[in-house]
C-alpha angles and dihedrals in degrees: 000000000000123000095260090047092054091047092051092048090057094053091077094208099049126149119181129191114199126180122201137195144174130244130068096265092043099060095092116118118216125190142193130172113242098206135038094249092055092236089125118049130177125213123181147177130196129219105200095177090062095029087231143133118208105202129201125184129195114189135171098221139156112263113279093012117147121230125195124192127177148109140283134180098259107359099282111146088225135065089034143130117243143177104210129200112205142154129226128220090267089060093252113148118219141179118209136181108235142166128211124233123172090356094302131107121245120192116231120238090221117047121222099170095093140173091038118188128164145178138167122221113187104313094337119103116201126189137164137197141158129234133185119238088237120019093177087231111138089224096049125091116241110229106219140170109282130040123351120193107217113205128191140176138177136189144163126292173225103090129195087210137351100225112099097019110146121236091196100049127123111281095023117125119204141165148164138227134182123227142155099240099178097061129171104267097182101076121128106221097190119126133201119273092242094052121125132186134239118198116210103193142166114247111236096305115199095220112221117247094247131107098252129023128175107201122196124202119180118202141174120238120237124265092257089075091067077091117066114254136175123239103226099172142003135189144173122268101197117185110250111261094023096081091117094043100055106072103172139339136201133189116212132191117230104235100212135125110291094250098044117109119224120208113255092235119180115183147076111334093226098043118127088231094062107114115248089226089071090060088086088069094094111109107105115233099167136002127190132180133183111291095021118135120212113301108233125193117228115259090254097064150021134195108258115237129170131008137125095307098041118110104227099224126097133171133219118210119194127191111210117198110201107161092165091055093231115183098200101069114124117179141185101170123141146141127287115217117203108210134189126197088202102087121221124232091267139034110231116231138201120220125191116224128178132043129000113247097253140122088237088090113065139173114215116226124262096031116141091196121012119164131210122185130202122197133211096193132210092247091059096048089047092064098029104046124059124236093265092056129214131276116230112209104163140031138193116194116205139190133139130245103313097047115115104162137024131181134170118205126200119219128184119182092340093308119115115231124197112301117269093218140340135186112184094182100037120172125188085217091065111053126154138151104253125205106231118236091234133023111251116215112216114195131194108276093033119126126215117201119195117194122187126193121210135197106210097167093116094051119099094201141015119305114222132206113257147105103282118099089243090054119072138245136186111200141149112197102202121198115211147147146268096037114239133187093255107096106153123040105167139132143204134184114289115263092232093054093047093051091049089052093053092048093051091048088059098041099040105024104032096241120153092241127124149123093290090072130066122242096265094047091048092055093045092051094059117102095226119221130166089259094051090046088052092050091051091050089052091050092055092048094050104034126101114253133251101213132208102205097166139173125225088264091061093251120125122243110256118281142059107294096169101102110022124158119252122242119268124207107219097172111034122204111259115248113259117257124243104204090220095157091064093048094050088052091053092047091055089051090055101034114132140170113277089237087069096060095097106113125220115271121234106192094178095053101123099163136028136296099313087067089062097061097265094138138251094293091071098080110152129201093219133041126209128233115298 
């Protein structure tokens, strides 16, 4: 039994989801706890060649209990797509592909939870199945790059049938966790021989008994960083037992003059007592979220840290997720930076794309899907990127609380190239810097267009752009090499267009807007209706741009950037095909009566999938209880 298997056995109420795959690059095991106590943990592997997940679950469950695991758009239990293990009154164990509607399970006519096997060892139920990323079934969730909301539920059995079982009934336990399932599996995690590690950790934080806490911890780096180093890797160091509590973490550099001291603040990030001097700690060095493996820089580059001009203060920010409002959590988690004094050929850089942090951009209330777009235009990359271009290898998408989707498009000469990054189920509570599966070359004259989609239905009034968590942002922090002087390439609506809009709202629509009010007050004065929200969206789409085309120093590149044209896509990228005809043909070849969905039992299976005849390629890093 492996170490993780032994730990899970001792939990007493453990359920583990593991996903397996074949192929040398696809043998990595990823993991994420499914509940705050860590009693349910999800492991997974990905088979890109077959576009398949092979799932295994270990669960300490009462006999005959049913267990559902699946996916939904944003973590809601219904509507959702599930594979459900259950036992009938004869004691026959089944796995059925189901979808939830109105909080009740509905069994699919065509089953896509395949290759089912199961066993029970003591009080541990184990079962395995495979599932395609995209089954082309209208009731099935499409597993994509980006964030996936994993949902699960369990209840008492036996059942006389699965169809109609309530996910919301009394005695049913359920939960949700976010993960990036389709991870980059081709990352070399080796580090130089002279590398050393720097742990940036919280110090025995007594986590508040509230649902969500952002905790800030300012620290001073050691004297070794008086000499410039490269960060070549970073990873989480989550305190054992707190895997379900620590949701995501970031390390920021405090962008202050080299001799300036920053207060060593330790407390809630949004507390009134937080010193203003710590607000300069905002340049992202590292970002981790649940389920993320170590982030490794490509061999060509490292992130510069330290040196004669480097202010020696950094800040750790930890997001604690405590939905049960427990008061006895104590935490010392953090991020481990792996540093090398041997500098790589290139300094890595971080460039901000998207929207300027300004109240000129706003989201009307009550909108299920409202879009804002920020442009990095060709004129800016022409002056900011050298002839050889830069290679983008990582990306961190960022909005605040109402953001639900983010995409960055890449345009060259009016022709749309493959997207730089997309997350169709984005959540501000799950942010990580992701290694792209391919390096993207950005040349001078290219444009990068970042569009964020927001759900403002819970908001009573307009949401403005800004830095507060209740304001909104639309940003893509791209990680690239070699480092260039262009650091910010962002836009907002032009000042003249916005003032003309407020004037017309007053003159033609009777709103109390006008030049006597500031931008924020003008937006807040509008009585927002769907028509007025549509007109604002049209203004943003058609208006000239006020550009931030900024150097690392904060100064703009020379020129008048106040009324620039936005980028037009003349040749859009074709939508990717789904090959559904082939899948439906395969489904007909394998269709079977639902009475035949009871998988074979393997009572002697003490480990994972290799014990069930899956072949030598199924070698797992952890073994379950046996």
